[in-house]
mmCIF file with all atom_site columns, C-alpha atoms in Angstrom:
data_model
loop_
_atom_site.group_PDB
_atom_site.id
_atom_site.type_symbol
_atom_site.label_atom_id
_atom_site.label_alt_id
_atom_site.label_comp_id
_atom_site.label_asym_id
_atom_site.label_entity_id
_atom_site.label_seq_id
_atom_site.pdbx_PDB_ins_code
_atom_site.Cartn_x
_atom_site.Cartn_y
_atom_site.Cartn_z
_atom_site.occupancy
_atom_site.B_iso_or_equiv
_atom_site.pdbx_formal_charge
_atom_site.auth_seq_id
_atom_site.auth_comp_id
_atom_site.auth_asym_id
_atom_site.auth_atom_id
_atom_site.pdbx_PDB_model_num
ATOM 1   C CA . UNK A 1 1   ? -0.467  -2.504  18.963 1.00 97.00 ? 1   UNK A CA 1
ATOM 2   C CA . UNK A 1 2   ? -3.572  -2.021  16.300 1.00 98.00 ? 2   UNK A CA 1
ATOM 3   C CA . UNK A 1 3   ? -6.621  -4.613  17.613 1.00 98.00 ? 3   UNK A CA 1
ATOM 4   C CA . UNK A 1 4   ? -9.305  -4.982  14.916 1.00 98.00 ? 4   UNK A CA 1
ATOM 5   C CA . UNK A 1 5   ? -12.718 -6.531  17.143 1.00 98.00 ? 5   UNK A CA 1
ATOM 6   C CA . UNK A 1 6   ? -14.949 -8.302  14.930 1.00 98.00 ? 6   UNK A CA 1
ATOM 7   C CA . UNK A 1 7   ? -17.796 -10.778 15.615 1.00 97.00 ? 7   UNK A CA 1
ATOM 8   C CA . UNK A 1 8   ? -19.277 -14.137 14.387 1.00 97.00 ? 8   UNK A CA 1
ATOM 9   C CA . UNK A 1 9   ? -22.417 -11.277 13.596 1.00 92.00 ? 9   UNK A CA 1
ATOM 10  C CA . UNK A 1 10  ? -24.555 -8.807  15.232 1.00 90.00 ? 10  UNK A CA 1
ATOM 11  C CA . UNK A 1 11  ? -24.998 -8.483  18.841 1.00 90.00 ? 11  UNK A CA 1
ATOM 12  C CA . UNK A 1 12  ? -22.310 -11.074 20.051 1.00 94.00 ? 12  UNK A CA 1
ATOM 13  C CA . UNK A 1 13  ? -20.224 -8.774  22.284 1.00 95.00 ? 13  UNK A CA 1
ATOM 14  C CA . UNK A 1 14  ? -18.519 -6.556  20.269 1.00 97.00 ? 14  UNK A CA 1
ATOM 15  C CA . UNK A 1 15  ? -18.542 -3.333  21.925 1.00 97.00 ? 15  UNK A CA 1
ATOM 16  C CA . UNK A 1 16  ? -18.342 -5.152  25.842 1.00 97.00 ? 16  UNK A CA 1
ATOM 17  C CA . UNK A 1 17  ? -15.060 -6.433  24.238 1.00 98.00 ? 17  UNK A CA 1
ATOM 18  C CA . UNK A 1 18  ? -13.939 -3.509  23.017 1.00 98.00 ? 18  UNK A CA 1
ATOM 19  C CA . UNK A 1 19  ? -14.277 -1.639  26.268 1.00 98.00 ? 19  UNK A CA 1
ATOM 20  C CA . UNK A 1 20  ? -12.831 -4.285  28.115 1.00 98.00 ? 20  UNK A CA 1
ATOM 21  C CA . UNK A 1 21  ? -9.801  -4.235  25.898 1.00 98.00 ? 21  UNK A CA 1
ATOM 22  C CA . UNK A 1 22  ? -9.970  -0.798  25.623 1.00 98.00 ? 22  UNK A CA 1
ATOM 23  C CA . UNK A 1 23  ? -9.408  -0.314  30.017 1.00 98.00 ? 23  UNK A CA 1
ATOM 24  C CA . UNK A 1 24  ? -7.531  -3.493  30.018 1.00 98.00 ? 24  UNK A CA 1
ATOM 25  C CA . UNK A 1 25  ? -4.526  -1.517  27.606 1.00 98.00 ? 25  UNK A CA 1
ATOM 26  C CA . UNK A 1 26  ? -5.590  2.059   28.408 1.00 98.00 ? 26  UNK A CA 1
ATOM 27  C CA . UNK A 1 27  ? -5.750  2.313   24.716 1.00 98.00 ? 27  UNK A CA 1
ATOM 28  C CA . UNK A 1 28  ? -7.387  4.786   22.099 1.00 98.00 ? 28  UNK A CA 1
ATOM 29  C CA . UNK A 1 29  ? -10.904 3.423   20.786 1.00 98.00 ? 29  UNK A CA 1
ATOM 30  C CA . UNK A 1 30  ? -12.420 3.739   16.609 1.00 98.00 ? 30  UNK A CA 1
ATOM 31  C CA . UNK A 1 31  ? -15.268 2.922   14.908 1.00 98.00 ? 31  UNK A CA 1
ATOM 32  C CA . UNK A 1 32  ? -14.767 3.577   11.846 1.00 98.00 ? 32  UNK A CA 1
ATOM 33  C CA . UNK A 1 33  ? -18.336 3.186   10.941 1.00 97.00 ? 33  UNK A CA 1
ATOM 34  C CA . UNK A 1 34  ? -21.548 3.734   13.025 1.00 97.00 ? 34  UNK A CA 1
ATOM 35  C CA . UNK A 1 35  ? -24.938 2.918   11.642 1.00 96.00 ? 35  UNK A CA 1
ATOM 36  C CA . UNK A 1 36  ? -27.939 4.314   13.901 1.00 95.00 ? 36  UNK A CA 1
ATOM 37  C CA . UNK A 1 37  ? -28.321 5.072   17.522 1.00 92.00 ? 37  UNK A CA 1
ATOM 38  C CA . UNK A 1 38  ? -25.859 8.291   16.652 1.00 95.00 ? 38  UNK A CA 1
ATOM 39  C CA . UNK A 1 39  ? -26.877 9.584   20.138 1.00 93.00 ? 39  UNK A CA 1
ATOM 40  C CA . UNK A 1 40  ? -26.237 6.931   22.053 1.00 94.00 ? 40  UNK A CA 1
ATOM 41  C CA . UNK A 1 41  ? -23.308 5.370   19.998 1.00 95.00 ? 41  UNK A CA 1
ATOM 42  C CA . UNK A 1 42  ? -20.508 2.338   20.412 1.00 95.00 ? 42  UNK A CA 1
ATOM 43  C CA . UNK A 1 43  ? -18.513 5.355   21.294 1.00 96.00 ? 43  UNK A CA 1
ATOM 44  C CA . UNK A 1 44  ? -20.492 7.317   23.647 1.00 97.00 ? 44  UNK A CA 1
ATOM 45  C CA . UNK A 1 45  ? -21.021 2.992   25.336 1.00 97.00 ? 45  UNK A CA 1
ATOM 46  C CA . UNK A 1 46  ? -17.550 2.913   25.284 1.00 97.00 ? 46  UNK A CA 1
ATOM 47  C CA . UNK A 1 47  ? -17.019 6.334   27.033 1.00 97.00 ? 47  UNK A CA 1
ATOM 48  C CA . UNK A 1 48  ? -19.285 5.213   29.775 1.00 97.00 ? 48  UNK A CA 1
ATOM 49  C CA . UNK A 1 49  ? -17.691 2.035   29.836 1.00 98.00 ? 49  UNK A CA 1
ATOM 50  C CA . UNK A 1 50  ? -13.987 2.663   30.610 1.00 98.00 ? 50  UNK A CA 1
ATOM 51  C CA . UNK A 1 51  ? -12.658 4.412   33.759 1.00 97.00 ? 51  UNK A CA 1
ATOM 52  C CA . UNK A 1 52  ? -9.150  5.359   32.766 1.00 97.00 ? 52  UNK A CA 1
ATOM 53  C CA . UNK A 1 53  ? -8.325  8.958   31.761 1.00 95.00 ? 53  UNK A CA 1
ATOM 54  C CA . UNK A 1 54  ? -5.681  7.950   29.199 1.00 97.00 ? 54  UNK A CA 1
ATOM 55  C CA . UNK A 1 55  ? -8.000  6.726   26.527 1.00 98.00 ? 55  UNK A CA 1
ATOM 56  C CA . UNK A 1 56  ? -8.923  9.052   23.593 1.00 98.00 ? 56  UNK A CA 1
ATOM 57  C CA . UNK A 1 57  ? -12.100 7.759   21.287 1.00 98.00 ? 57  UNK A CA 1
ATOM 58  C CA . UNK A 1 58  ? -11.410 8.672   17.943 1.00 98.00 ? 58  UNK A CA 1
ATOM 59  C CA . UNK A 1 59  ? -14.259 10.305  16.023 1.00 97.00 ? 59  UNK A CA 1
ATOM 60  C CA . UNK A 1 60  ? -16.058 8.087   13.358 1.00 97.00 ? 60  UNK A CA 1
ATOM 61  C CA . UNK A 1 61  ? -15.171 8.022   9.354  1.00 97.00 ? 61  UNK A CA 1
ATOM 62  C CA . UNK A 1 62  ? -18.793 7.723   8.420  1.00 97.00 ? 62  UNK A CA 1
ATOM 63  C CA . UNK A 1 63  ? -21.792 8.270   11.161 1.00 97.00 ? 63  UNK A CA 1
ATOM 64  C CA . UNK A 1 64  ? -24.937 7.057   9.627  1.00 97.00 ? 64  UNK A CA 1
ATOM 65  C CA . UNK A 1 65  ? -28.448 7.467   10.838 1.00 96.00 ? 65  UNK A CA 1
ATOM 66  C CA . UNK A 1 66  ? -29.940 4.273   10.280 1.00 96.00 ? 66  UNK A CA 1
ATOM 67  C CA . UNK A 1 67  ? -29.874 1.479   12.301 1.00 95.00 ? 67  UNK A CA 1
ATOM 68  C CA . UNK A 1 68  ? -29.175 -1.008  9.123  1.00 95.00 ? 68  UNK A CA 1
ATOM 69  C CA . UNK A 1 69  ? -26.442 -2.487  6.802  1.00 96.00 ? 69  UNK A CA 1
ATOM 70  C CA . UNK A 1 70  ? -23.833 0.172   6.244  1.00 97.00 ? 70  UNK A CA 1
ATOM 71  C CA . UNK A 1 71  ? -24.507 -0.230  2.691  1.00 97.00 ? 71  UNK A CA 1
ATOM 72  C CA . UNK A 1 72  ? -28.216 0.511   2.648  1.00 97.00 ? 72  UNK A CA 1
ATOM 73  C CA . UNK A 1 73  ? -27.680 2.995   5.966  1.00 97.00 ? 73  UNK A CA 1
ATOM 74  C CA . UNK A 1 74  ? -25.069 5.159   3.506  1.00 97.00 ? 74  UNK A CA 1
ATOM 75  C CA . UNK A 1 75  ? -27.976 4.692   0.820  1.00 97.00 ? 75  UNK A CA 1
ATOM 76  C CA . UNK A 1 76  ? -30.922 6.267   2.550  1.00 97.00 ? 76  UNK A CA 1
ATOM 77  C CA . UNK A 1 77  ? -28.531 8.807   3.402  1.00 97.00 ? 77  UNK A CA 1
ATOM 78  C CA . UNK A 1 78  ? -27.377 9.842   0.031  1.00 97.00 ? 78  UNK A CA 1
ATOM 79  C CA . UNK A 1 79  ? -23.944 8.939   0.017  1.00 96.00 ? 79  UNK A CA 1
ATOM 80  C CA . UNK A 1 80  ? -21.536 5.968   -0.474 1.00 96.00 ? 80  UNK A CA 1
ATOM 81  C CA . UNK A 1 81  ? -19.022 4.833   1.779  1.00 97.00 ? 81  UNK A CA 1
ATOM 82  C CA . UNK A 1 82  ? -15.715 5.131   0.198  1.00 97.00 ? 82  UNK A CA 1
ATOM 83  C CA . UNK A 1 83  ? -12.634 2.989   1.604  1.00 96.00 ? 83  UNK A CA 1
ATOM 84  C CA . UNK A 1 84  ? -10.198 5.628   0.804  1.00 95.00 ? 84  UNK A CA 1
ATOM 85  C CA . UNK A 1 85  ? -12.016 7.713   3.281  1.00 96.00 ? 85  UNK A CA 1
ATOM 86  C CA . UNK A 1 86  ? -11.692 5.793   6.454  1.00 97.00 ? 86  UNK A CA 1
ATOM 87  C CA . UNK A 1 87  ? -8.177  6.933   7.640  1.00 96.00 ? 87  UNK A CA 1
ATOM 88  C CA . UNK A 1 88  ? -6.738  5.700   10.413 1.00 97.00 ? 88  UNK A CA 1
ATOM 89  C CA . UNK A 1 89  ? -6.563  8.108   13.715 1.00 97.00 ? 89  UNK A CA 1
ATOM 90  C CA . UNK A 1 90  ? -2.964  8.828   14.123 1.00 96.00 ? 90  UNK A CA 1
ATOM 91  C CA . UNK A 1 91  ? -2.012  7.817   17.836 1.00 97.00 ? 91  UNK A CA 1
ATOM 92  C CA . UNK A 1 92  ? 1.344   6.800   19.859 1.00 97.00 ? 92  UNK A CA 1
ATOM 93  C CA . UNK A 1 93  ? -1.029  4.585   22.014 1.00 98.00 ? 93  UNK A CA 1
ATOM 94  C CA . UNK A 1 94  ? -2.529  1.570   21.622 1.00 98.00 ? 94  UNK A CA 1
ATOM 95  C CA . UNK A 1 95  ? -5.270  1.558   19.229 1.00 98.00 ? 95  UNK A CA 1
ATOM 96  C CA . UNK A 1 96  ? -8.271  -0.656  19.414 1.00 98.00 ? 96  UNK A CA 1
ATOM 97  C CA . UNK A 1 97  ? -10.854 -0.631  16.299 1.00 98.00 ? 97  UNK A CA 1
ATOM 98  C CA . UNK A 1 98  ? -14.006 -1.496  15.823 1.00 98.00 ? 98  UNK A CA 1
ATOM 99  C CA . UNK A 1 99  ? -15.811 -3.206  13.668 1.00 97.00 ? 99  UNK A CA 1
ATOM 100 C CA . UNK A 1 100 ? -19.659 -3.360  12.114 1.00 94.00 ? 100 UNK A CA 1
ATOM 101 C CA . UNK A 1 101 ? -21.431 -6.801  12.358 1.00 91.00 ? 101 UNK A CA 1
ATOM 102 C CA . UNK A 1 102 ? -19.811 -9.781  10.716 1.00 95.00 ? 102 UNK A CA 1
ATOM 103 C CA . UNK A 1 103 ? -16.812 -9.783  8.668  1.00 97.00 ? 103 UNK A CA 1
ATOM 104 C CA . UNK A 1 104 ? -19.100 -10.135 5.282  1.00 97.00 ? 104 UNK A CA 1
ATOM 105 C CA . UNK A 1 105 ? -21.312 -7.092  6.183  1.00 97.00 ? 105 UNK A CA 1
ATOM 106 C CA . UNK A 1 106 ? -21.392 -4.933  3.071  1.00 98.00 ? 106 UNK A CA 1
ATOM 107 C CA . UNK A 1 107 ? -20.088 -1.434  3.111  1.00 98.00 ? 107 UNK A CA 1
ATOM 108 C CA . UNK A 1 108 ? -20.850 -0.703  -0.544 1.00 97.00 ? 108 UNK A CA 1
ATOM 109 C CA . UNK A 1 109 ? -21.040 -2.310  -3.903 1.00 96.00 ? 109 UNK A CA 1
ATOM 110 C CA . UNK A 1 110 ? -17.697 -4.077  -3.262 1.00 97.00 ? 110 UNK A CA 1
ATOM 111 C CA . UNK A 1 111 ? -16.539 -3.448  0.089  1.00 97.00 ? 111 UNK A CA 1
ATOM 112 C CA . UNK A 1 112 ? -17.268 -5.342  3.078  1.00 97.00 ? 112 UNK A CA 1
ATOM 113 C CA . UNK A 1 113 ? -15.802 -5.092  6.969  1.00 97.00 ? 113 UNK A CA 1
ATOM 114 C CA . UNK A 1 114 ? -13.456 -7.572  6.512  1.00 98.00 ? 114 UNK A CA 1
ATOM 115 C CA . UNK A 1 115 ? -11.949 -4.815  4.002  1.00 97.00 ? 115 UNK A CA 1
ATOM 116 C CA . UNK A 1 116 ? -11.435 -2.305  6.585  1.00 98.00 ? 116 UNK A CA 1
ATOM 117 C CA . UNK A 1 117 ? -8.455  -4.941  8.272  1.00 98.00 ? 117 UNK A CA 1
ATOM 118 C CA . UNK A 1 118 ? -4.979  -3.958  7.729  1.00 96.00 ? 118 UNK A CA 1
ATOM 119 C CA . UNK A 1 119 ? -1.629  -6.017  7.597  1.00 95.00 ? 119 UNK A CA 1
ATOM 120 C CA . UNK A 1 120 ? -0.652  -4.510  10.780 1.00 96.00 ? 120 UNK A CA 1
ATOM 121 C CA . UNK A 1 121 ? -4.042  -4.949  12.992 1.00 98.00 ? 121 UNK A CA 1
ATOM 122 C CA . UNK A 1 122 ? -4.129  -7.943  15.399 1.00 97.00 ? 122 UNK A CA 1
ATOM 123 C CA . UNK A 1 123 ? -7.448  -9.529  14.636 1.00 98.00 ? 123 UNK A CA 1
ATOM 124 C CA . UNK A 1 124 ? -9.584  -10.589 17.890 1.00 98.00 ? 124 UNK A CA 1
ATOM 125 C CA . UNK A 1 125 ? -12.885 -12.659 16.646 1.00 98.00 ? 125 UNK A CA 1
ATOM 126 C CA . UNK A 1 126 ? -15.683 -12.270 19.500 1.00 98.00 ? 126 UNK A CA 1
ATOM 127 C CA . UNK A 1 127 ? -17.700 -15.745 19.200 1.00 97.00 ? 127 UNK A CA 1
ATOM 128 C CA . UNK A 1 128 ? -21.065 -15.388 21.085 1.00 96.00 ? 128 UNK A CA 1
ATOM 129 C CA . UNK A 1 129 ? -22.497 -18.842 22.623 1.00 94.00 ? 129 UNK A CA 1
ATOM 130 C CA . UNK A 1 130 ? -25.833 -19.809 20.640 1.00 95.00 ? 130 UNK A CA 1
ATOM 131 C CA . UNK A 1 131 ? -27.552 -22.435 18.512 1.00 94.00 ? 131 UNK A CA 1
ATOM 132 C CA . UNK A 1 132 ? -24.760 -22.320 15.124 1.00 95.00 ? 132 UNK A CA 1
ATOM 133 C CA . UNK A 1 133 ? -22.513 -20.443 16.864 1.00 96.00 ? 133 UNK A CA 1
ATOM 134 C CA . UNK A 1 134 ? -19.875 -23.136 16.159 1.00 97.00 ? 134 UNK A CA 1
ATOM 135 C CA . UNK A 1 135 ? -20.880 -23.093 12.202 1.00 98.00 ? 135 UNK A CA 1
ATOM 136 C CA . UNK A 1 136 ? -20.613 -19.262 11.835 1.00 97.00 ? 136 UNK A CA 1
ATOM 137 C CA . UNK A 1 137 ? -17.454 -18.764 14.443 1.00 98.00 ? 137 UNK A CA 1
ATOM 138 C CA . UNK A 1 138 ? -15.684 -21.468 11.876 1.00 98.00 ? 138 UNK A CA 1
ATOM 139 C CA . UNK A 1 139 ? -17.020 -19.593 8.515  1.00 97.00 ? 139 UNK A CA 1
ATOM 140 C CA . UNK A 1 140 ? -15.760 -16.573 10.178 1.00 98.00 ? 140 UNK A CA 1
ATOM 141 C CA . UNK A 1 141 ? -12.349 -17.705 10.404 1.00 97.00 ? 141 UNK A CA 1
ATOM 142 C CA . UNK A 1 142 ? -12.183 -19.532 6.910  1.00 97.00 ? 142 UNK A CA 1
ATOM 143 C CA . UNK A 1 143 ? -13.587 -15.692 5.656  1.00 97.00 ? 143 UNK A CA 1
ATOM 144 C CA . UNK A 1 144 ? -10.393 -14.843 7.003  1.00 97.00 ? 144 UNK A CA 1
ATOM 145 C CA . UNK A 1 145 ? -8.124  -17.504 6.187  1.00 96.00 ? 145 UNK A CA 1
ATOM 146 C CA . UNK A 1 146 ? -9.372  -16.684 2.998  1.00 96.00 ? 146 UNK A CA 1
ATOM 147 C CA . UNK A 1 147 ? -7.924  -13.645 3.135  1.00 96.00 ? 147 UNK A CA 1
ATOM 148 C CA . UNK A 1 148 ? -4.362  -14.839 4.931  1.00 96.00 ? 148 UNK A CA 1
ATOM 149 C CA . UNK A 1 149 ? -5.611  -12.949 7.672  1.00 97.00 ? 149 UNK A CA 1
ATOM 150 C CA . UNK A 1 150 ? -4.753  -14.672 11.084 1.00 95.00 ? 150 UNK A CA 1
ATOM 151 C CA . UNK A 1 151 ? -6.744  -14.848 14.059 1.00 96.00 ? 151 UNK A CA 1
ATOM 152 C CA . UNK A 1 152 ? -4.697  -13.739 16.637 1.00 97.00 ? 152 UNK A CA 1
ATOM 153 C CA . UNK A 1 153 ? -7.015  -14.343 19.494 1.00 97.00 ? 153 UNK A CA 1
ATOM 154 C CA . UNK A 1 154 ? -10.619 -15.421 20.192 1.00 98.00 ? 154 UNK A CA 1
ATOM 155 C CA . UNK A 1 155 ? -12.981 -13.873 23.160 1.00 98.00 ? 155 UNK A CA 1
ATOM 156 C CA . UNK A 1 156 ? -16.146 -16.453 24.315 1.00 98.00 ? 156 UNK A CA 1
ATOM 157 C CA . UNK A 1 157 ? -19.358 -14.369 25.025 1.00 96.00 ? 157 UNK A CA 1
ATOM 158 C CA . UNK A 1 158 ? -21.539 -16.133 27.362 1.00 93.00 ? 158 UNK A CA 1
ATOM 159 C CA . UNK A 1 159 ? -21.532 -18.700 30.028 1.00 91.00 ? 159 UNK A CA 1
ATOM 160 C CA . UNK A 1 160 ? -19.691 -21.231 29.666 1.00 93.00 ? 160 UNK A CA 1
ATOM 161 C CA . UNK A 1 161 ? -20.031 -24.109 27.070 1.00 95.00 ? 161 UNK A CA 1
ATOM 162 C CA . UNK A 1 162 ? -16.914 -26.267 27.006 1.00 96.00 ? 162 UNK A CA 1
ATOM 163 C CA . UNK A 1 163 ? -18.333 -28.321 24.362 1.00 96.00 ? 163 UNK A CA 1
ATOM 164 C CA . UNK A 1 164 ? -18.167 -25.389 21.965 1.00 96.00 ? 164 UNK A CA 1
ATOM 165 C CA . UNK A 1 165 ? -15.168 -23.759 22.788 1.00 97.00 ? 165 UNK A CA 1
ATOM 166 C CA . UNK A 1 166 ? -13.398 -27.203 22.909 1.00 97.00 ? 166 UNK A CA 1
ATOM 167 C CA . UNK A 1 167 ? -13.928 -28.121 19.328 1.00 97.00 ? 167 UNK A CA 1
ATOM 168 C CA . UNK A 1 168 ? -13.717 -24.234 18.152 1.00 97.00 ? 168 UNK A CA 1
ATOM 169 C CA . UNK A 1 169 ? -10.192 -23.953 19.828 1.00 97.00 ? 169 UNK A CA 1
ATOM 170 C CA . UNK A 1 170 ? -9.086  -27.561 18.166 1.00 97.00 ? 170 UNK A CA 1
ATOM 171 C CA . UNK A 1 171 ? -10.688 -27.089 15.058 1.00 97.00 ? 171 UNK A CA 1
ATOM 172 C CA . UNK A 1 172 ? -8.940  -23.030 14.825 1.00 95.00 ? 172 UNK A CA 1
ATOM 173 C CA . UNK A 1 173 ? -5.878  -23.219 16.794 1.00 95.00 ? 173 UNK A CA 1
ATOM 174 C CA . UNK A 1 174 ? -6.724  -20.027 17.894 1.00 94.00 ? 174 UNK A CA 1
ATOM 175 C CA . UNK A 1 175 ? -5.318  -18.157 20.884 1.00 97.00 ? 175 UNK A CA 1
ATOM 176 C CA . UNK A 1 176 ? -8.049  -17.940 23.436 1.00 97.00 ? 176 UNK A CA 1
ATOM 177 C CA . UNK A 1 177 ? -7.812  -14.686 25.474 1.00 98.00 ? 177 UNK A CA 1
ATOM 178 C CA . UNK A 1 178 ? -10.964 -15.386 27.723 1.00 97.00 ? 178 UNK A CA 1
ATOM 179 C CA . UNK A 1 179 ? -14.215 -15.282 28.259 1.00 97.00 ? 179 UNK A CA 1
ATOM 180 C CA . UNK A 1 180 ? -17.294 -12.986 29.265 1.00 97.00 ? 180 UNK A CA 1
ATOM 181 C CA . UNK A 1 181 ? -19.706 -14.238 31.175 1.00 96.00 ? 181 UNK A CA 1
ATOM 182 C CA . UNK A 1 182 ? -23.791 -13.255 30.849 1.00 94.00 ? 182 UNK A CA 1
ATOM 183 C CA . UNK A 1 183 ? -23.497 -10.454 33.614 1.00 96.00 ? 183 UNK A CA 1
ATOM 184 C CA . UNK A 1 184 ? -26.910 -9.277  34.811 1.00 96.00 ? 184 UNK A CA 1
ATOM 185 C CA . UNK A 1 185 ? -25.217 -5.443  33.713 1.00 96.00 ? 185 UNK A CA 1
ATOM 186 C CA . UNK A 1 186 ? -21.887 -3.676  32.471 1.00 97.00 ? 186 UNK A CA 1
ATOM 187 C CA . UNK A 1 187 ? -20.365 -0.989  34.804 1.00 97.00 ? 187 UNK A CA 1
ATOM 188 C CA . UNK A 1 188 ? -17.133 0.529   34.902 1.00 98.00 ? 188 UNK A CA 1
ATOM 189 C CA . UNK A 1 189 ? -16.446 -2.030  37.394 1.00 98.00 ? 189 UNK A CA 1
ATOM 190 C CA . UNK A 1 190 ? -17.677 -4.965  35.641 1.00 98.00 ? 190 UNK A CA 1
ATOM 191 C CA . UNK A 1 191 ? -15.373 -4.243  32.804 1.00 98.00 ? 191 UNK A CA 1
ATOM 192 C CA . UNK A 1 192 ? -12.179 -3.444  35.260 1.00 98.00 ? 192 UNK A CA 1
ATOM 193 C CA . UNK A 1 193 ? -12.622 -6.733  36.324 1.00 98.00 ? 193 UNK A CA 1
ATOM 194 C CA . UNK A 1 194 ? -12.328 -8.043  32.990 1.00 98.00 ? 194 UNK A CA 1
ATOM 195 C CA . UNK A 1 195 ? -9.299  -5.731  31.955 1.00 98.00 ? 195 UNK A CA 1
ATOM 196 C CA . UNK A 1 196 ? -7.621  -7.291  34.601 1.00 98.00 ? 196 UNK A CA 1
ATOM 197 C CA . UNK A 1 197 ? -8.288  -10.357 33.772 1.00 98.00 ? 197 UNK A CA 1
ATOM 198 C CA . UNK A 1 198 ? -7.553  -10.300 30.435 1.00 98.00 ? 198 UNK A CA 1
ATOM 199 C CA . UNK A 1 199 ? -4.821  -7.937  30.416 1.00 98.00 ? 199 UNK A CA 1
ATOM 200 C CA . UNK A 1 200 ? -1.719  -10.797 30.259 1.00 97.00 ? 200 UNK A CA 1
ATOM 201 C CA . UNK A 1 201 ? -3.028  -12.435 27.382 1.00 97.00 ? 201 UNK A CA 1
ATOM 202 C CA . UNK A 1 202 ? -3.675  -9.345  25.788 1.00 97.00 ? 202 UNK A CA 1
ATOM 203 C CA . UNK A 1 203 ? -0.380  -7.832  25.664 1.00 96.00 ? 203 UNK A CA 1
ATOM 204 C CA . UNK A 1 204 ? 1.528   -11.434 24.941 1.00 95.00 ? 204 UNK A CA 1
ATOM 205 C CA . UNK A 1 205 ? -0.796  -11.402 20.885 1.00 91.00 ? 205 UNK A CA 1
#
């Protein structure tokens, strides 16, 4: 099973998910693109995140050193991100990819993340609870429906607010795989609980 984890936009719980996924399937981990922070990467989180010892993380396509848009990160670099250059690790285990910011975050010219989704990924949106959260978690999935890509499950970031995951699940249909609480911190322990928790739901996508 291929899980592509993307967000509603930046900072919503992208990488928490990830490594929660990530111990809950004892899967391998990519990012295919990491912009800034190169020392102290999704990766190297993800690394301190998980406790099992089956898990490989899969090196980047494109590290960049800027904390920005991959499209302006690549320029100040001197380069251009090329799709035909982000290959897929080859792995027997699950895999469980990451993405950049929103779904409409530009990669180059053309390219954005929602490019980087293949036919055969499972696509798990990460919806983080804040003022238009409901707006961009629904332009998210019509982005995607766009694209006849499905939604194959939805993770809630944030206490909870039944209000807005009530009319987001009725409105989407989506599969809702559960929710993370605001935790005062993320430990290896924090995110077994999770695994565990979210494990079932996770393998039945």
């Amino acid at each position: 099973m291929k899980l592509f984890i993307t967000g509603i936009g930046t900072d919503v719980g992208k990488t928490i998910t990830s490594a929660i996924i990530t111990q809950a399937l004892e899967a391998d981990y990519w990012k295919p693109i990491q912009a800034g922070d190169l020392d102290n990467s999704d990766s190297h989180k993800i690394q301190r995140y998980i406790s099992n010892d089956k898990t490989v993380i899969h090196q980047n396509s494109y590290k960049l050193n800027t904390p920005a848009s991959p499209h302006l990160a690549a320029k100040i670099d001197g380069i251009a991100i090329d799709l035909q250059q982000i290959v897929e690790p080859k792995t027997s285990n699950h895999l469980v990819i990451e993405g950049a910011g929103g779904l409409l975050v530009p990669l180059n010219e053309t390219d954005s993340i929602i490019d980087l989704v293949q036919n055969d990924y499972k696509v798990i949106l990460v919806s983080r609870h804040y003022l238009g959260s409901i707006n961009h978690t629904l332009l998210s999935f019509e982005a995607l429906k766009n694209r006849n890509i499905k939604v194959d499950g939805i993770i809630f970031s944030g206490d909870e607010n039944q209000a807005t995951e009530e009319i987001i699940l009725n409105k989407t249909k989506a599969k809702f795989i559960g929710r993370i609480d605001n935790e005062p911190y993320f430990d290896q322990n924090v995110i077994q609980y999770y695994a565990d928790l979210f494990r079932e739901n996770l393998l039945n996508l």
